[in-house]
Coordinates of C-alpha atoms and ligand atoms in Angstrom, one line a residue:
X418 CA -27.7 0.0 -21.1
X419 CA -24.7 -1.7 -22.2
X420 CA -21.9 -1.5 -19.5
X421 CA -18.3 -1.5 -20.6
X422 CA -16.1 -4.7 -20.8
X423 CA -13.6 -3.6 -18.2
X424 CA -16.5 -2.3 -15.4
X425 CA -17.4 -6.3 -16.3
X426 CA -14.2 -7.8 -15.7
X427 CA -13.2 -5.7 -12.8
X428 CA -12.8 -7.9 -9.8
X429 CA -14.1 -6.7 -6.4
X430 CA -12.4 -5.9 -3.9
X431 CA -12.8 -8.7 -1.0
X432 CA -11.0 -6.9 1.7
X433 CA -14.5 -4.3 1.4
X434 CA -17.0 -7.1 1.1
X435 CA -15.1 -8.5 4.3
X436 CA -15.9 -5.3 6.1
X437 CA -19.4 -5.1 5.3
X438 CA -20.3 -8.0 6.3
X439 CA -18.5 -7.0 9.5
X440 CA -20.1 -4.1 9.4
X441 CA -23.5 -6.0 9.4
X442 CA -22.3 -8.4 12.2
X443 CA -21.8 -5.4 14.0
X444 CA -24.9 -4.0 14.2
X445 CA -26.7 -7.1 15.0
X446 CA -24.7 -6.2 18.4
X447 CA -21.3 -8.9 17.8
X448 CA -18.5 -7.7 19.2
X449 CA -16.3 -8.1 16.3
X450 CA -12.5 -7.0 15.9
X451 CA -11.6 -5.9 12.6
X452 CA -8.8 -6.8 11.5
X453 CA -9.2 -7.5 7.7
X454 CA -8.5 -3.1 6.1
X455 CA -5.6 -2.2 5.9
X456 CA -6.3 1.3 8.0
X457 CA -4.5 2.7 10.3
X458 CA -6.7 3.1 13.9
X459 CA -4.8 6.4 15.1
X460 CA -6.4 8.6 13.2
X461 CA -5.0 12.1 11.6
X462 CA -2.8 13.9 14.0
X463 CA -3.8 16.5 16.3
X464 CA -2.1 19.5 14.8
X465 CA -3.6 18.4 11.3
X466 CA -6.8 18.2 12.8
X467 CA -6.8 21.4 14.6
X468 CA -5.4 22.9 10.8
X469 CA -8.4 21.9 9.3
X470 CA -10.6 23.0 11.6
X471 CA -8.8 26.5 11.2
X472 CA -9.7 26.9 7.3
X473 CA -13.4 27.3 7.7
X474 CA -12.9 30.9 6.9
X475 CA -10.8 30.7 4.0
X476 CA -11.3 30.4 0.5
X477 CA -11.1 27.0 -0.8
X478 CA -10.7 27.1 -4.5
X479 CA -9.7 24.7 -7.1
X480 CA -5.5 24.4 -6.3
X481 CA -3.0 23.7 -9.1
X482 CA -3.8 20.3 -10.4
X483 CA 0.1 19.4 -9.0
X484 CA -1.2 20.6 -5.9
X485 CA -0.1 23.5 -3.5
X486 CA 3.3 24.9 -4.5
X487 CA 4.3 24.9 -0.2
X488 CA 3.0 21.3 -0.1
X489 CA 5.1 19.9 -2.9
X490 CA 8.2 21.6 -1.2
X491 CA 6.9 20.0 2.3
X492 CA 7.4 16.8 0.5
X493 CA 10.3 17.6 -1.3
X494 CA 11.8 18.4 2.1
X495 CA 11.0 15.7 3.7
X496 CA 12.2 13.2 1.3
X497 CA 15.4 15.7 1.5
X498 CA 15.5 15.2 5.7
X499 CA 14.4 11.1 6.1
X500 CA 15.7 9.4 2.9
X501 CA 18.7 11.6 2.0
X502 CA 17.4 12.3 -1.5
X503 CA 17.5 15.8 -3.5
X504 CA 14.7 16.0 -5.3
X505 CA 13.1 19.3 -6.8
X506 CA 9.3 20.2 -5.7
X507 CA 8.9 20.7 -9.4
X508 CA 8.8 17.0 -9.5
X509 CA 6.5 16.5 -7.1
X510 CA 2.7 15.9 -7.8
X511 CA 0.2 15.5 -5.1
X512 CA -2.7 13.3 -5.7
X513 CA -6.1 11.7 -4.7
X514 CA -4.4 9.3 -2.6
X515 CA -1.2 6.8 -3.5
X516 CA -4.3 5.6 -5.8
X517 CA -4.6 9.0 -7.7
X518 CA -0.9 8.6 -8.0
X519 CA -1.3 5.2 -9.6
X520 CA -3.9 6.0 -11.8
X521 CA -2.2 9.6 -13.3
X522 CA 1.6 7.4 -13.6
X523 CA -0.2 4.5 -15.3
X524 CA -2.1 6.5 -17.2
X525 CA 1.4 8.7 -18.2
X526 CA 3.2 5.4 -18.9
X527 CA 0.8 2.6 -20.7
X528 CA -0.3 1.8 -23.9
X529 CA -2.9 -1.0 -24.7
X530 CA -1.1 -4.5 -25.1
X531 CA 1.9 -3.1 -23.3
X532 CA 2.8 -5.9 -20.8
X533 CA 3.9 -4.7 -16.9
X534 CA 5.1 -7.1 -14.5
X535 CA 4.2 -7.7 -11.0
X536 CA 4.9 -9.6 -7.8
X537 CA 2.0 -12.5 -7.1
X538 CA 1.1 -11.9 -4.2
X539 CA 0.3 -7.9 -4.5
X540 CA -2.0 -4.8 -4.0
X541 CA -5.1 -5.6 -6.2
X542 CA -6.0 -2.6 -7.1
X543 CA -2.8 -1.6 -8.8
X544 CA -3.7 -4.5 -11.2
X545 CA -7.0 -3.2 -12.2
X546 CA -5.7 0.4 -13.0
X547 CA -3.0 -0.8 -15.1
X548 CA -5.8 -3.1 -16.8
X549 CA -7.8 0.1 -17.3
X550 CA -5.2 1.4 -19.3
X551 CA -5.0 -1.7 -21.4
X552 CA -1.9 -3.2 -19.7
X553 CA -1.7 -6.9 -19.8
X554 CA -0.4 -7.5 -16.0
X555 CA 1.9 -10.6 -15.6
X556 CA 1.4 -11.5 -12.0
X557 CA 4.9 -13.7 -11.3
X558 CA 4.5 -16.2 -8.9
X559 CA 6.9 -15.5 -5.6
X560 CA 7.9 -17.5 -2.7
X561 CA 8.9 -17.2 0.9
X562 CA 12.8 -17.3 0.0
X563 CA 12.3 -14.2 -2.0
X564 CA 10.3 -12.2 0.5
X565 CA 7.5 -12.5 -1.7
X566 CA 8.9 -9.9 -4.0
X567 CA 10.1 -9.7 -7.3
X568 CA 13.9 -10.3 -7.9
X569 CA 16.2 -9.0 -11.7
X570 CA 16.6 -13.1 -12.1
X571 CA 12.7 -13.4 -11.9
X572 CA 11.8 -10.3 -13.9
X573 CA 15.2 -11.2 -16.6
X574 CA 13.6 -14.3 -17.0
X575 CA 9.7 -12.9 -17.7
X576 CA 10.9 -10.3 -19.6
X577 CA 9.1 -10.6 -23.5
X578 CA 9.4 -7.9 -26.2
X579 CA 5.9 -6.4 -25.0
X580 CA 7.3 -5.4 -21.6
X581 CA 7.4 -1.7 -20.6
X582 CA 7.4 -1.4 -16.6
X583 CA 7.9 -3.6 -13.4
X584 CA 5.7 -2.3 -10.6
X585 CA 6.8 -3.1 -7.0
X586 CA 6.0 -2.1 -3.1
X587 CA 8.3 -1.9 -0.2
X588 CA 6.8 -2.9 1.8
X589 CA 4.6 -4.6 0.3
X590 CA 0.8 -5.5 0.7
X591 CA -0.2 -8.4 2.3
X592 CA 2.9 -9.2 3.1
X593 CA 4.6 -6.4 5.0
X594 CA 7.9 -7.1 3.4
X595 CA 10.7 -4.9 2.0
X596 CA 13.0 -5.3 -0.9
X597 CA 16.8 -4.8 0.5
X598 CA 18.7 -2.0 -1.3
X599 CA 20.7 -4.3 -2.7
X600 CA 17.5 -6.4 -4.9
X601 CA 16.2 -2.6 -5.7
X602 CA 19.1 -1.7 -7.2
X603 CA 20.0 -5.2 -9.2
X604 CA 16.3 -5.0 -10.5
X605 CA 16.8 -1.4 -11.3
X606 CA 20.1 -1.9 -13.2
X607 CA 18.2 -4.4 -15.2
X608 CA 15.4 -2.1 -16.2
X609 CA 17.5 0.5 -17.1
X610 CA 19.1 -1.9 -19.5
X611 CA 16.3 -3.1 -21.2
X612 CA 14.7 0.6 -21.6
X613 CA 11.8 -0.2 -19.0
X614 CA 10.1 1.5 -16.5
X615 CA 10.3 1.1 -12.5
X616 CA 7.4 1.9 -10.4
X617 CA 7.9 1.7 -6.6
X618 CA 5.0 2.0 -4.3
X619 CA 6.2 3.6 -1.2
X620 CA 3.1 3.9 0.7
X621 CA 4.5 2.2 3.8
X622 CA 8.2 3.4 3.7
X623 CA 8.1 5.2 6.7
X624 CA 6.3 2.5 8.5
X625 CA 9.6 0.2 7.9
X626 CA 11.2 -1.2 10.8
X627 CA 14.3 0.3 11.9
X628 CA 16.0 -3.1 11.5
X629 CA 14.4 -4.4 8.5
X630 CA 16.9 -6.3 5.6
X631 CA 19.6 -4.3 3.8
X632 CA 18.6 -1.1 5.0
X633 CA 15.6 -0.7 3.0
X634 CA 14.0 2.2 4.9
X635 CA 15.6 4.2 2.5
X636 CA 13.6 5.1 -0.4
X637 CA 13.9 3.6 -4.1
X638 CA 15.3 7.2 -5.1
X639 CA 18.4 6.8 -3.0
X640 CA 19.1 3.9 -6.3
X641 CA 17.5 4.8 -9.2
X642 CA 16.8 8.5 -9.4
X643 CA 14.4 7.7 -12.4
X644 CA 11.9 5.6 -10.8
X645 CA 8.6 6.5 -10.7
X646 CA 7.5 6.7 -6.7
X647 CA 3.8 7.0 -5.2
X648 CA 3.3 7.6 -1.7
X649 CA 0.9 8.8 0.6
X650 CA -0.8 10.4 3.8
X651 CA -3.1 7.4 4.4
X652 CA -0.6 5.3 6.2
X653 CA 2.4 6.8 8.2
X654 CA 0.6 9.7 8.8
X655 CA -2.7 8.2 9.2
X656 CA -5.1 9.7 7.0
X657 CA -7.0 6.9 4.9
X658 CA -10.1 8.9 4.0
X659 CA -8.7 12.4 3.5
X660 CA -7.5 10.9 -0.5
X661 CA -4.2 12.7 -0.4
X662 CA -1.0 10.9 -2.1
X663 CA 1.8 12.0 -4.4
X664 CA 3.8 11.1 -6.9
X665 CA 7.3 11.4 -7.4
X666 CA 8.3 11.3 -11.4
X667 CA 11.4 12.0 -13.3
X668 CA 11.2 15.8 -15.2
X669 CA 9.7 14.3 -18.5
X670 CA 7.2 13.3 -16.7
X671 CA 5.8 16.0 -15.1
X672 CA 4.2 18.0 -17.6
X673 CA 2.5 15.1 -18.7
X674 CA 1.1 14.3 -15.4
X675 CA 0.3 17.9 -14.9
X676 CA -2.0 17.6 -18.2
X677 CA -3.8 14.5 -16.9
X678 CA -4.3 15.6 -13.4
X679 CA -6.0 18.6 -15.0
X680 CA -8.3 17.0 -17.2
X681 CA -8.8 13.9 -15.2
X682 CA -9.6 15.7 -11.2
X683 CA -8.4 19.0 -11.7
X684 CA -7.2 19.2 -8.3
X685 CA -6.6 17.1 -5.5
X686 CA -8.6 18.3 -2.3
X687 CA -7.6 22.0 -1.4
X688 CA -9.1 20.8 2.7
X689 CA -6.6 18.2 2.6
X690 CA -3.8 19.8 1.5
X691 CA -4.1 23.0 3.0
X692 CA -4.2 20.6 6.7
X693 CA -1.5 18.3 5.6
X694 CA 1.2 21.5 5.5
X695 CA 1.0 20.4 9.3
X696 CA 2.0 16.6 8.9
X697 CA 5.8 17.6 8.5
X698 CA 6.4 19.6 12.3
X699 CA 9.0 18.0 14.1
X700 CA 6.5 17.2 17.0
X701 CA 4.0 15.8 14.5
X702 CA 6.6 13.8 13.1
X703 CA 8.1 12.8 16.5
X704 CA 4.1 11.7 17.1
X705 CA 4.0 9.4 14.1
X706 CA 7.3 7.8 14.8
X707 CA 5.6 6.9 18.4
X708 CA 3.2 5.4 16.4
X709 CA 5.7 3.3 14.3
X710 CA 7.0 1.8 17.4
X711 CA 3.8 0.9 18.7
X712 CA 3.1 -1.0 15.5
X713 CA 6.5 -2.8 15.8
X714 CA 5.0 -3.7 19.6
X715 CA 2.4 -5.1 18.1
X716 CA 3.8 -7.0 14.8
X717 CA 5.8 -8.8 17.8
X718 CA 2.5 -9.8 19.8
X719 CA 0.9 -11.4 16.7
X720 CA 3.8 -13.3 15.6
X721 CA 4.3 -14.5 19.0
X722 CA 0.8 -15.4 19.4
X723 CA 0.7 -17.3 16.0
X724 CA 3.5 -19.1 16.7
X725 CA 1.9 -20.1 19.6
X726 CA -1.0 -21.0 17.5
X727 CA 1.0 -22.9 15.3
X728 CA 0.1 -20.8 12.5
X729 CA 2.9 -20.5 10.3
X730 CA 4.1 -16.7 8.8
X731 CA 6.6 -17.7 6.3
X732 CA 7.3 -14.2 6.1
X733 CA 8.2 -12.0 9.4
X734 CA 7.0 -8.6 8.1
X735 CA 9.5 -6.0 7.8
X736 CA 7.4 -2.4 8.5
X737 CA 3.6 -1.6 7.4
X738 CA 1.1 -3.4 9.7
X739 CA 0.6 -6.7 7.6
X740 CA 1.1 -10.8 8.3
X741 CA 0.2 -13.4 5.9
X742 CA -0.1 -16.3 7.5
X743 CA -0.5 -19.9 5.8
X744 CA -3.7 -21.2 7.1
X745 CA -3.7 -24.5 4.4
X746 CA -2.5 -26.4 8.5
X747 CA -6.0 -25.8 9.5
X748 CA -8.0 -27.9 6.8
X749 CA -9.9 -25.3 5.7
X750 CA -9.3 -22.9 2.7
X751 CA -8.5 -19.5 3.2
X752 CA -12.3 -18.0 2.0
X753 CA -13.6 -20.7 4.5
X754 CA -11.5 -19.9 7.3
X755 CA -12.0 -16.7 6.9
X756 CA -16.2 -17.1 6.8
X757 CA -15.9 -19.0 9.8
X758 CA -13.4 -16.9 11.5
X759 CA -15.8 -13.9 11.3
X760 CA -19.2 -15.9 11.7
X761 CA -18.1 -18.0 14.8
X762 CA -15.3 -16.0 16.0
X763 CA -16.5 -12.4 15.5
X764 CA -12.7 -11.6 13.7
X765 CA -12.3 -10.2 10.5
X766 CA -9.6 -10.9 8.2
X767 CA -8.8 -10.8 4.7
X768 CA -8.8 -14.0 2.2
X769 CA -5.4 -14.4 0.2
X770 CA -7.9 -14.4 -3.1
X771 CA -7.7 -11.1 -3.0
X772 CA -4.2 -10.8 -3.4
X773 CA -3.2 -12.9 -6.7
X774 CA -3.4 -16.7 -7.7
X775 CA -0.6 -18.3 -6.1
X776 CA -1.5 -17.9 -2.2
X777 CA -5.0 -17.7 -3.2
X778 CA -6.4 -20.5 -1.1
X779 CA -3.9 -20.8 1.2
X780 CA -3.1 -17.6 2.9
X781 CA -4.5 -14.7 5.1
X782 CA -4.0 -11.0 5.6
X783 CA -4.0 -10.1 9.0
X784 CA -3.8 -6.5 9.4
X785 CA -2.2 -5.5 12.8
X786 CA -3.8 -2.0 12.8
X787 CA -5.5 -2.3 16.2
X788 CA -4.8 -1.8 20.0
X789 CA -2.4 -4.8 21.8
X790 CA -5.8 -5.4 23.9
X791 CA -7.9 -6.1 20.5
X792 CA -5.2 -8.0 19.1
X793 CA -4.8 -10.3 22.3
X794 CA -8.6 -10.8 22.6
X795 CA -8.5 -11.8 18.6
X796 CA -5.2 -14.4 19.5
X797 CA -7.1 -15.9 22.3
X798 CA -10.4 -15.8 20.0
X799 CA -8.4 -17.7 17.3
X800 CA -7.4 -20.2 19.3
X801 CA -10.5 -21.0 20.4
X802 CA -11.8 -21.5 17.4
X803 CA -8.7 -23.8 15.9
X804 CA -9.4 -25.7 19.1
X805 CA -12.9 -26.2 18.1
X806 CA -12.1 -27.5 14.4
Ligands
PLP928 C1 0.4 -1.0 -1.5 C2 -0.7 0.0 -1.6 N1 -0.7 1.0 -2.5 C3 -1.7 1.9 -2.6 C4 -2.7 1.9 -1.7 C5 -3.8 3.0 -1.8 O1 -3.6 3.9 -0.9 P1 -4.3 5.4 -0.8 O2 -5.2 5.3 0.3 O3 -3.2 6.3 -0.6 O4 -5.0 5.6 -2.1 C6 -2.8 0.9 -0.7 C7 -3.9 0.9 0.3 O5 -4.1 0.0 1.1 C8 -1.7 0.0 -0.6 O6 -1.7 -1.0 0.3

C-alpha cells in the first residue's frame, strides 16, 4: 500500500509521545505528575454534566452542520456580554474542537503554494493542517522582547507575493502570552492593506489574566471585525475530549464553511452541543472564572519556584496555563532534560521540538494545569534533580 506524501511528512506530535510514556511509567506504579498536555484538570462543569446526563431519552440526530441554531446564539451572546462585540449567530459555526475550526477555515481559505505566516514558537498542529491544504508555512523566528509573537514590522518584512494569511494565538501555546490590542490592530491594519487574511486563535481568551498587557482580554473582533476567530470549549470551560469549538468568520465565509462542514463531518457532536447550552449560566460562568483565578494562583507558584530554581522564563505568561522556560542553564538539551526529568524525576513535561525550530533545543513547556500540591511536589522534585546534575 502506498501511503500518501503528507501522512509521511507529518510530524508527530511529542506532547502525546510524552504522555504515553508517562502513561507507561505509571503503571509500572511511579508516581508521576503530569505536567507535559495542555488539559485542563477540572473537568466539565457540574451543570454541563448533569445536562448530559439528562439527554439519554432524547433523540440525538445529525444537527445542522453549523451546529444548533440556540448554541450559535449562546455564543453569539456571549461574545456580545464578555468581549463587547456584536456579532450575528449566522456567523457562528460550531465545530469538532478549535481543531475542526482550523481545519474547515483553512480549508475555506488555502490554496496549494499559497504561503501563511506564523509565529516560531507555535501550536504544531495548526502547521500540519495548513500543510494539508498545501500551504507553505513560514514559521518566523520570535524573541523574548516580542512576547514571542508576531509583530506588522516582522510580518511587513516576511511578506512575499505568495502570501495570503497570518495565523496568530492570544495567548498563545507554549508560551502563555497575549498580543496587546495595540500589536493586533497594527498587524491587522497591515493585512488589510495588503489584501491578506488574519486568523486568531482564541482558544485561551477567557483564560487571560485580568492584568495582562494592553488590555488584551478583549477579543481580536473588538479590532478587526473581519478576522477569522476559532475558539473553544476545551480550555476555559474545561472540556478537552468532548471535540466541541467554533469558528467565528466574516458573512462570505459562512456558506462556504457550511458546505465543507457538511461534506467533511456533517455535524459536530449533537451530545456535546446539546450539554454545552449549559456552559453560559451565570453560575456556571461565575464557576469557571473561579477557576481562572486559581490558575493565576498557580502561574504565580511556578514562577516563584523557578525563579528559585534559577530557571529562567523569559516570558511571564499572560493567561492560559503555559511557561516556557529556557533550560539551555542546565547543560542538557531540552529532549534530554526532558527524558531525564520524567525517568529520574517521575515529571512530565513537554520538549520545545515540538513547538518550531528556534527554541527547539532550548526550551520547555510546562503546563500549570494541576493542583498547587502537585505543582509544589514537581518544584521540590526539580530541584532535586538540578541538584543532582
Ligand atoms: C493554541 C491551540 N489551538 C488549538 C488547540 C486545539 O484545541 P481543541 O481541543 O479545541 O481542538 C489547542 C490545544 O491545545 C491549542 O493550544
Amino acid at each position: 500500500m502506498q501511503i500518501s506524501r503528507r501522512a509521511q511528512q507529518a510530524a508527530p506530535f511529542h506532547v502525546m509521545e510524552v504522555a504515553e510514556r508517562a502513561s507507561e511509567l505509571a503503571a509500572q506504579g511511579a508516581d508521576v505528575i503530569c505536567l507535559n498536555v495542555g488539559e485542563p484538570d477540572f473537568g466539565a462543569a457540574p451543570a454541563v454534566l448533569g445536562a448530559l446526563a439528562q439527554l439519554k431519552d432524547q433523540s440525538l440526530g445529525y444537527t445542522g452542520a453549523a451546529g444548533l441554531p440556540p448554541l450559535r446564539a449562546a455564543i453569539a451572546d456571549f461574545y456580545r456580554a464578555r468581549h463587547g462585540v456584536e456579532i450575528d449567530p449566522s456567523r457562528v459555526i460550531v465545530t469538532s474542537g478549535a481543531t475542526g475550526a482550523l481545519l474547515l477555515a483553512l480549508a475555506a481559505l488555502v490554496d496549494p503554494g499559497d504561503e501563511v505566516l506564523m509565529a516560531d514558537p507555535t501550536y504544531p498542529c495548526n502547521v500540519q493542517i495548513a500543510e494539508a491544504f498545501g500551504a507553505r508555512v513560514r514559521l518566523l523566528p520570535t524573541v523574548p522582547a516580542q512576547r514571542y509573537q508576531l509583530d506588522a514590522a516582522l510580518v511587513e518584512s516576511s511578506w512575499s507575493e505568495r502570501t495570503r494569511g497570518v495565523m496568530v494565538a492570544s495567548p498563545a501555546n507554549p508560551t502563555g502570552s497575549c498580543m496587546s490590542t495595540a500589536e493586533l490592530g497594527q498587524l491587522s491594519g497591515l493585512i488589510r492593506e495588503r489584501s491578506g487574511w488574519l486568523l486568531c486563535d482564541e482558544i485561551y481568551l477567557d483564560l487571560t489574566d485580568g492584568d495582562a498587557p494592553g488590555g488584551s482580554r478583549r477579543s481580536v473582533l473588538n479590532i478587526d471585525p473581519d478576522a477569522v476567530v476559532v475558539n473553544s470549549f476545551s480550555k476555559f470551560f474545561g472540556m478537552t475530549g468532548w471535540r466541541l469549538g467554533w469558528a467565528i468568520v466574516p458573512p462570505e465565509l459562512v456558506e462556504p464553511l457550511e458546505r465543507l462542514s457538511q461534506n467533511y463531518v456533517i455535524c459536530p457532536s449533537v451530545l456535546a452541543q446539546r450539554a454545552a447550552l449549559e456552559c453560559f449560566t451565570p453560575p456556571t460562568l461565575a464557576l469557571l472564572d473561579a477557576r481562572r483565578a486559581e490558575f493565576r494562583a498557580r502561574r504565580d507558584l511556578v514562577l516563584e519556584g523557578l525563579d528559585r530554581l534559577g530557571i529562567p522564563v523569559p516570558v511571564a505568561p499572560d493567561g492560559a496555563f503555559y511557561v516556557y522556560m529556557d533550560v539551555s542553564g542546565t547543560g542538557l538539551d531540552s529532549a534530554q532534560f526532558c527524558t531525564r526529568v520524567l525517568r529520574e524525576a517521575h515529571v512530565a513535561l513537554t520538549p520545545g521540538v515540538d513547538f518550531g525550530p528556534s527554541t527547539a533545543a532550548t526550551h520547555v513547556r510546562l503546563s500549570y494545569s494541576a493542583s498547587r500540591e502537585k505543582l509544589s511536589e514537581a518544584l521540590r522534585r526539580l530541584d532535586a534533580f538540578l541538584g543532582g546534575l
